Amino acid sequence: MKFPQAMTAAASRLQSQTSISQMSEFQDWPRIAVVGAGAVGGYFGGMFARAGAPVVFVGRRHFADAVNSKGLVLDKSEGRKRIRAKATTEISAIRDCSLILFCVKANDTSDTAKQMAPFLRTDATVVCLQNGVDNAERVRAAANVLAIPAAVYVAVSVPEPGRVKHLARGDLIIGPPSKKTTEVAKVFERAGIPCLVSENIEGELWVKLLRNCALNAISALGRVRYGEIAQNANAKQLMQNVVDEVLAVAVAAGVVMPGVHDRESGMAAAMELAMQMADAFSSTAQDLNRGRPTEIDALNGYIARRGAELGVPVPINHALFTLVKLAEQT
């Protein structure tokens, strides 16, 4: 069947407009670099790459080789997807990127930020997808760049190089409210990543810190998943002691945590995460299992240091910190 010339021309214009629209849509994405591509960086960077954004992963040699040769495998409950992506070990790969997902271990924040500094665009934005409460401040100080703090909630692991296994959640909270944080949140949402902008991002970071302090070290030292902790009466009592100490330090530091105003709500916040990620081992447990340094200095260790500075006794947090540090040496 032959179509009238007018219809053929219209179809041609529509096809051309569609192609232009698709090209424009791709160009609208910022160029994204994932610095410290591991479980968390692999997941969020993978979500962006799956959505069509231009992404480069900066990580260890075995991760880069696997991704470059076979692609990144995003393993989610609805199925696996192999995503074509670029990966490298060279930090200089960030030079053309306007959005940096900063995913290195908290212990490496300042050193890695200094390494990034010579290659950062003047208009670059760094989003700190890390554990701990002061990473964005340290990135700003080391690299003189706009750094946005984020409270990240995701349970992921890397069963093998280039494959990211997603277990639960996958959302984040950033702040404070501004034109830039609103723009960044929209970019994350576009990639299918829930992202809220909070007026009290310091408090949100402390809520995440409280949850991590209550669960991470126990998961690591007990070699148990979050759900097993939540079902054990003795473990729950230990969690409550940790929570009480974190709350005392927060009060002394003048921090207001959204939704957490007493020991019951603090414990409820920790238990909520334990149940949401019941099948997950903590990142601290995963690091110990692989013989890698943990982030315990930025978790229970941070509370131990702040407690000492503020004159708040925190013997349980100090004990958990000390035991994990000893376990790192074995």
CSV table of C-alpha atoms in Angstrom, one decimal:
chain,number,residue,atom,x,y,z
A,1,MET,CA,0.0,0.0,0.0
A,2,LYS,CA,1.3,3.4,-1.0
A,3,PHE,CA,0.8,6.3,1.5
A,4,PRO,CA,-0.2,9.7,0.2
A,5,GLN,CA,2.8,12.0,-0.1
A,6,ALA,CA,1.5,14.3,2.6
A,7,MET,CA,1.3,11.4,5.1
A,8,THR,CA,4.7,10.2,4.1
A,9,ALA,CA,6.1,13.7,4.7
A,10,ALA,CA,4.4,14.0,8.0
A,11,ALA,CA,5.7,10.6,9.1
A,12,SER,CA,9.2,11.7,8.0
A,13,ARG,CA,8.9,14.9,10.1
A,14,LEU,CA,7.6,12.9,13.1
A,15,GLN,CA,10.5,10.4,12.8
A,16,SER,CA,12.9,13.3,12.5
A,17,GLN,CA,11.4,15.1,15.5
A,18,THR,CA,11.6,11.8,17.5
A,19,SER,CA,15.2,11.4,16.7
A,20,ILE,CA,15.9,15.0,17.6
A,21,SER,CA,13.9,14.6,20.8
A,22,GLN,CA,15.9,11.5,21.8
A,23,MET,CA,19.2,13.2,21.0
A,24,SER,CA,18.1,16.2,23.1
A,25,GLU,CA,17.1,13.9,25.9
A,26,PHE,CA,20.5,12.3,26.0
A,27,GLN,CA,22.2,15.6,25.8
A,28,ASP,CA,20.2,16.9,28.7
A,29,TRP,CA,21.9,14.4,31.1
A,30,PRO,CA,24.9,15.7,32.9
A,31,ARG,CA,28.1,13.8,32.3
A,32,ILE,CA,28.5,11.6,35.4
A,33,ALA,CA,31.5,10.2,37.1
A,34,VAL,CA,31.4,7.6,39.9
A,35,VAL,CA,34.5,7.9,42.0
A,36,GLY,CA,35.1,4.9,44.2
A,37,ALA,CA,33.0,2.5,42.2
A,38,GLY,CA,32.1,-0.5,44.4
A,39,ALA,CA,28.8,-1.7,45.7
A,40,VAL,CA,27.1,1.7,46.3
A,41,GLY,CA,28.7,3.4,43.4
A,42,GLY,CA,28.1,0.5,41.1
A,43,TYR,CA,24.4,0.5,42.0
A,44,PHE,CA,23.7,4.2,41.7
A,45,GLY,CA,26.0,4.6,38.7
A,46,GLY,CA,24.4,1.5,37.1
A,47,MET,CA,20.9,3.1,37.6
A,48,PHE,CA,22.1,6.2,35.7
A,49,ALA,CA,23.7,4.2,33.0
A,50,ARG,CA,20.6,2.0,32.6
A,51,ALA,CA,18.5,5.2,32.2
A,52,GLY,CA,20.8,6.4,29.4
A,53,ALA,CA,23.0,8.9,31.1
A,54,PRO,CA,26.7,9.1,30.1
A,55,VAL,CA,28.6,7.5,33.0
A,56,VAL,CA,32.2,6.7,33.7
A,57,PHE,CA,33.2,4.5,36.7
A,58,VAL,CA,36.5,5.1,38.5
A,59,GLY,CA,37.4,2.2,40.6
A,60,ARG,CA,39.9,-0.7,41.2
A,61,ARG,CA,41.5,-2.5,38.4
A,62,HIS,CA,39.4,-5.7,38.7
A,63,PHE,CA,36.2,-3.7,38.6
A,64,ALA,CA,37.3,-1.6,35.6
A,65,ASP,CA,38.5,-4.6,33.7
A,66,ALA,CA,35.2,-6.5,34.3
A,67,VAL,CA,33.0,-3.6,33.3
A,68,ASN,CA,35.0,-2.8,30.2
A,69,SER,CA,35.1,-6.4,29.0
A,70,LYS,CA,31.6,-7.6,29.9
A,71,GLY,CA,29.6,-4.5,31.0
A,72,LEU,CA,28.1,-3.8,34.4
A,73,VAL,CA,25.6,-6.4,35.7
A,74,LEU,CA,22.8,-4.8,37.8
A,75,ASP,CA,21.2,-7.7,39.6
A,76,LYS,CA,17.8,-6.7,41.0
A,77,SER,CA,14.7,-8.6,42.2
A,78,GLU,CA,13.0,-8.1,38.9
A,79,GLY,CA,15.9,-9.6,37.0
A,80,ARG,CA,19.5,-9.0,35.8
A,81,LYS,CA,20.5,-6.4,33.3
A,82,ARG,CA,23.9,-6.1,31.6
A,83,ILE,CA,24.7,-2.5,31.0
A,84,ARG,CA,27.4,-1.2,28.6
A,85,ALA,CA,29.5,1.2,30.5
A,86,LYS,CA,33.0,2.8,30.7
A,87,ALA,CA,35.3,2.2,33.6
A,88,THR,CA,38.9,3.2,34.5
A,89,THR,CA,41.3,3.4,37.3
A,90,GLU,CA,42.4,6.9,36.4
A,91,ILE,CA,40.9,9.8,38.4
A,92,SER,CA,41.6,12.1,35.5
A,93,ALA,CA,38.5,10.6,33.8
A,94,ILE,CA,36.3,13.0,35.8
A,95,ARG,CA,37.6,16.1,33.9
A,96,ASP,CA,34.6,16.3,31.6
A,97,CYS,CA,32.0,15.5,34.2
A,98,SER,CA,29.7,18.0,35.9
A,99,LEU,CA,28.1,15.5,38.4
A,100,ILE,CA,30.4,13.4,40.6
A,101,LEU,CA,29.0,10.6,42.7
A,102,PHE,CA,31.6,10.3,45.5
A,103,CYS,CA,31.5,6.8,46.9
A,104,VAL,CA,34.9,6.2,48.5
A,105,LYS,CA,35.2,4.9,52.0
A,106,ALA,CA,34.9,7.7,54.6
A,107,ASN,CA,38.5,7.1,55.6
A,108,ASP,CA,39.7,8.0,52.1
A,109,THR,CA,37.5,11.2,51.7
A,110,SER,CA,40.2,13.9,52.1
A,111,ASP,CA,42.9,12.1,50.1
A,112,THR,CA,40.7,11.2,47.2
A,113,ALA,CA,39.2,14.8,47.1
A,114,LYS,CA,42.7,16.2,46.8
A,115,GLN,CA,43.5,13.8,44.0
A,116,MET,CA,40.3,14.9,42.2
A,117,ALA,CA,40.9,18.7,42.6
A,118,PRO,CA,43.2,19.2,39.6
A,119,PHE,CA,40.6,17.6,37.2
A,120,LEU,CA,37.4,19.1,38.5
A,121,ARG,CA,35.3,21.4,36.3
A,122,THR,CA,34.6,24.7,37.9
A,123,ASP,CA,30.9,24.0,37.7
A,124,ALA,CA,31.1,20.4,39.0
A,125,THR,CA,28.9,19.2,41.8
A,126,VAL,CA,30.0,16.4,44.1
A,127,VAL,CA,27.3,14.3,45.9
A,128,CYS,CA,28.8,12.4,48.8
A,129,LEU,CA,27.1,9.0,48.9
A,130,GLN,CA,29.0,7.8,52.0
A,131,ASN,CA,28.6,6.8,55.6
A,132,GLY,CA,29.4,9.4,58.2
A,133,VAL,CA,28.3,13.0,58.8
A,134,ASP,CA,31.2,15.2,57.8
A,135,ASN,CA,32.3,14.0,54.3
A,136,ALA,CA,30.9,17.0,52.3
A,137,GLU,CA,32.8,19.4,54.6
A,138,ARG,CA,36.0,17.5,54.1
A,139,VAL,CA,35.5,17.4,50.3
A,140,ARG,CA,34.9,21.1,50.1
A,141,ALA,CA,38.0,21.8,52.2
A,142,ALA,CA,40.2,19.5,50.1
A,143,ALA,CA,39.0,20.3,46.6
A,144,ASN,CA,37.2,23.7,46.8
A,145,VAL,CA,34.2,22.3,45.0
A,146,LEU,CA,30.4,22.3,45.7
A,147,ALA,CA,29.8,19.2,47.7
A,148,ILE,CA,26.3,18.0,48.7
A,149,PRO,CA,25.9,15.7,51.7
A,150,ALA,CA,23.6,12.7,51.3
A,151,ALA,CA,22.0,10.2,53.6
A,152,VAL,CA,22.0,7.0,51.5
A,153,TYR,CA,19.8,3.9,52.2
A,154,VAL,CA,20.6,0.9,50.1
A,155,ALA,CA,21.5,-2.7,50.7
A,156,VAL,CA,23.9,-3.9,48.0
A,157,SER,CA,26.9,-6.2,47.5
A,158,VAL,CA,29.4,-7.2,44.9
A,159,PRO,CA,29.4,-11.0,44.6
A,160,GLU,CA,32.0,-10.8,41.8
A,161,PRO,CA,33.8,-8.0,39.9
A,162,GLY,CA,31.4,-6.0,37.7
A,163,ARG,CA,28.2,-7.5,39.2
A,164,VAL,CA,26.1,-5.5,41.7
A,165,LYS,CA,23.5,-7.4,43.8
A,166,HIS,CA,20.7,-5.2,45.0
A,167,LEU,CA,18.8,-6.4,48.2
A,168,ALA,CA,16.7,-3.5,49.5
A,169,ARG,CA,15.9,0.1,49.2
A,170,GLY,CA,18.0,2.5,47.0
A,171,ASP,CA,17.0,6.0,48.0
A,172,LEU,CA,18.7,9.0,49.4
A,173,ILE,CA,18.1,12.4,51.2
A,174,ILE,CA,20.2,15.4,50.2
A,175,GLY,CA,20.2,19.0,51.4
A,176,PRO,CA,19.9,21.8,52.3
A,177,PRO,CA,17.3,23.2,49.9
A,178,SER,CA,18.7,25.3,47.1
A,179,LYS,CA,18.4,25.6,43.3
A,180,LYS,CA,21.3,23.2,42.9
A,181,THR,CA,20.0,20.5,45.3
A,182,THR,CA,16.6,20.7,43.6
A,183,GLU,CA,18.3,20.2,40.2
A,184,VAL,CA,20.4,17.3,41.5
A,185,ALA,CA,17.3,15.6,43.1
A,186,LYS,CA,15.5,15.8,39.7
A,187,VAL,CA,18.4,14.1,38.0
A,188,PHE,CA,18.4,11.3,40.5
A,189,GLU,CA,14.6,10.9,40.2
A,190,ARG,CA,14.8,10.8,36.4
A,191,ALA,CA,17.1,7.8,36.8
A,192,GLY,CA,14.5,6.0,39.0
A,193,ILE,CA,16.3,6.8,42.2
A,194,PRO,CA,14.1,8.4,44.9
A,195,CYS,CA,15.7,11.5,46.2
A,196,LEU,CA,14.3,13.9,48.8
A,197,VAL,CA,15.6,17.4,49.7
A,198,SER,CA,15.7,18.0,53.4
A,199,GLU,CA,15.8,21.3,55.3
A,200,ASN,CA,17.7,19.5,58.1
A,201,ILE,CA,20.3,17.4,56.3
A,202,GLU,CA,22.6,17.4,59.3
A,203,GLY,CA,19.8,15.7,61.3
A,204,GLU,CA,19.2,13.2,58.5
A,205,LEU,CA,22.9,12.3,58.4
A,206,TRP,CA,22.8,11.7,62.2
A,207,VAL,CA,19.7,9.5,61.9
A,208,LYS,CA,21.7,7.4,59.4
A,209,LEU,CA,24.7,7.5,61.8
A,210,LEU,CA,22.5,6.3,64.7
A,211,ARG,CA,21.2,3.4,62.6
A,212,ASN,CA,24.7,2.5,61.4
A,213,CYS,CA,26.1,2.6,64.9
A,214,ALA,CA,23.3,0.4,66.2
A,215,LEU,CA,23.7,-2.3,63.5
A,216,ASN,CA,26.9,-2.3,61.6
A,217,ALA,CA,29.4,-3.4,64.2
A,218,ILE,CA,27.0,-6.0,65.7
A,219,SER,CA,26.5,-7.4,62.2
A,220,ALA,CA,30.2,-7.5,61.6
A,221,LEU,CA,31.4,-9.0,64.9
A,222,GLY,CA,28.5,-11.4,65.2
A,223,ARG,CA,28.7,-12.3,61.5
A,224,VAL,CA,24.9,-12.0,61.2
A,225,ARG,CA,22.4,-10.3,59.0
A,226,TYR,CA,20.3,-7.4,60.2
A,227,GLY,CA,17.2,-9.5,60.5
A,228,GLU,CA,19.0,-11.9,62.9
A,229,ILE,CA,20.0,-8.9,65.1
A,230,ALA,CA,16.4,-7.7,65.2
A,231,GLN,CA,15.2,-11.1,66.4
A,232,ASN,CA,17.7,-11.6,69.2
A,233,ALA,CA,16.8,-10.1,72.6
A,234,ASN,CA,20.4,-9.7,73.8
A,235,ALA,CA,21.4,-8.0,70.5
A,236,LYS,CA,18.4,-5.7,70.8
A,237,GLN,CA,19.5,-4.6,74.3
A,238,LEU,CA,22.9,-3.9,73.0
A,239,MET,CA,21.4,-1.9,70.2
A,240,GLN,CA,19.4,0.1,72.7
A,241,ASN,CA,22.6,0.9,74.7
A,242,VAL,CA,24.3,2.2,71.5
A,243,VAL,CA,21.2,4.3,70.6
A,244,ASP,CA,21.1,5.8,74.1
A,245,GLU,CA,24.7,6.9,73.7
A,246,VAL,CA,24.3,8.3,70.2
A,247,LEU,CA,21.3,10.3,71.4
A,248,ALA,CA,23.3,11.7,74.3
A,249,VAL,CA,26.1,12.9,72.0
A,250,ALA,CA,23.6,14.4,69.6
A,251,VAL,CA,21.9,16.4,72.3
A,252,ALA,CA,25.3,17.6,73.6
A,253,ALA,CA,26.2,18.6,70.0
A,254,GLY,CA,23.0,20.5,69.4
A,255,VAL,CA,21.8,18.1,66.7
A,256,VAL,CA,18.1,17.6,66.1
A,257,MET,CA,17.2,14.4,64.4
A,258,PRO,CA,14.0,14.3,62.4
A,259,GLY,CA,11.6,11.8,63.9
A,260,VAL,CA,14.0,10.8,66.7
A,261,HIS,CA,13.3,12.6,69.9
A,262,ASP,CA,13.8,10.0,72.6
A,263,ARG,CA,15.2,6.5,73.2
A,264,GLU,CA,12.0,4.8,72.0
A,265,SER,CA,11.9,6.6,68.7
A,266,GLY,CA,15.7,6.2,68.3
A,267,MET,CA,15.4,2.4,68.8
A,268,ALA,CA,12.4,2.4,66.4
A,269,ALA,CA,14.5,4.1,63.7
A,270,ALA,CA,17.2,1.4,64.0
A,271,MET,CA,14.8,-1.5,64.1
A,272,GLU,CA,13.0,-0.1,61.0
A,273,LEU,CA,16.2,-0.3,59.0
A,274,ALA,CA,17.0,-3.7,60.4
A,275,MET,CA,13.6,-5.0,59.1
A,276,GLN,CA,13.8,-3.3,55.8
A,277,MET,CA,17.2,-4.8,55.1
A,278,ALA,CA,16.7,-8.0,57.0
A,279,ASP,CA,18.7,-10.2,54.6
A,280,ALA,CA,21.6,-7.8,54.4
A,281,PHE,CA,25.0,-8.0,56.1
A,282,SER,CA,26.3,-4.5,57.1
A,283,SER,CA,29.0,-2.9,54.9
A,284,THR,CA,31.3,-3.3,57.9
A,285,ALA,CA,30.7,-7.0,57.9
A,286,GLN,CA,31.3,-7.2,54.2
A,287,ASP,CA,34.6,-5.3,54.5
A,288,LEU,CA,35.8,-7.5,57.4
A,289,ASN,CA,34.9,-10.6,55.4
A,290,ARG,CA,37.0,-9.4,52.5
A,291,GLY,CA,39.9,-8.4,54.7
A,292,ARG,CA,39.5,-4.7,53.9
A,293,PRO,CA,39.6,-1.7,56.2
A,294,THR,CA,36.1,-0.7,57.5
A,295,GLU,CA,34.5,2.7,58.0
A,296,ILE,CA,34.1,2.1,61.7
A,297,ASP,CA,36.1,5.3,62.4
A,298,ALA,CA,33.3,7.3,60.9
A,299,LEU,CA,30.6,5.3,62.7
A,300,ASN,CA,31.0,4.2,66.4
A,301,GLY,CA,34.5,5.6,66.3
A,302,TYR,CA,33.1,9.1,65.5
A,303,ILE,CA,30.7,8.8,68.4
A,304,ALA,CA,33.5,7.8,70.7
A,305,ARG,CA,35.6,10.8,69.6
A,306,ARG,CA,32.7,13.3,69.8
A,307,GLY,CA,31.6,11.8,73.2
A,308,ALA,CA,35.2,12.4,74.5
A,309,GLU,CA,35.2,16.0,73.2
A,310,LEU,CA,31.8,16.8,74.7
A,311,GLY,CA,32.3,15.0,78.0
A,312,VAL,CA,29.6,12.4,77.2
A,313,PRO,CA,30.4,8.8,78.3
A,314,VAL,CA,30.0,6.3,75.4
A,315,PRO,CA,31.6,3.1,76.6
A,316,ILE,CA,29.5,0.8,74.4
A,317,ASN,CA,30.3,2.7,71.2
A,318,HIS,CA,33.9,2.8,72.2
A,319,ALA,CA,34.0,-0.9,72.8
A,320,LEU,CA,32.4,-1.8,69.5
A,321,PHE,CA,34.8,0.6,67.7
A,322,THR,CA,37.8,-1.0,69.4
A,323,LEU,CA,36.6,-4.6,68.7
A,324,VAL,CA,36.1,-3.9,65.0
A,325,LYS,CA,39.5,-2.2,64.7
A,326,LEU,CA,41.1,-5.3,66.3
A,327,ALA,CA,39.2,-7.6,63.9
A,328,GLU,CA,40.6,-5.6,61.0
A,329,GLN,CA,44.1,-6.7,62.0
A,330,THR,CA,43.3,-10.4,61.9
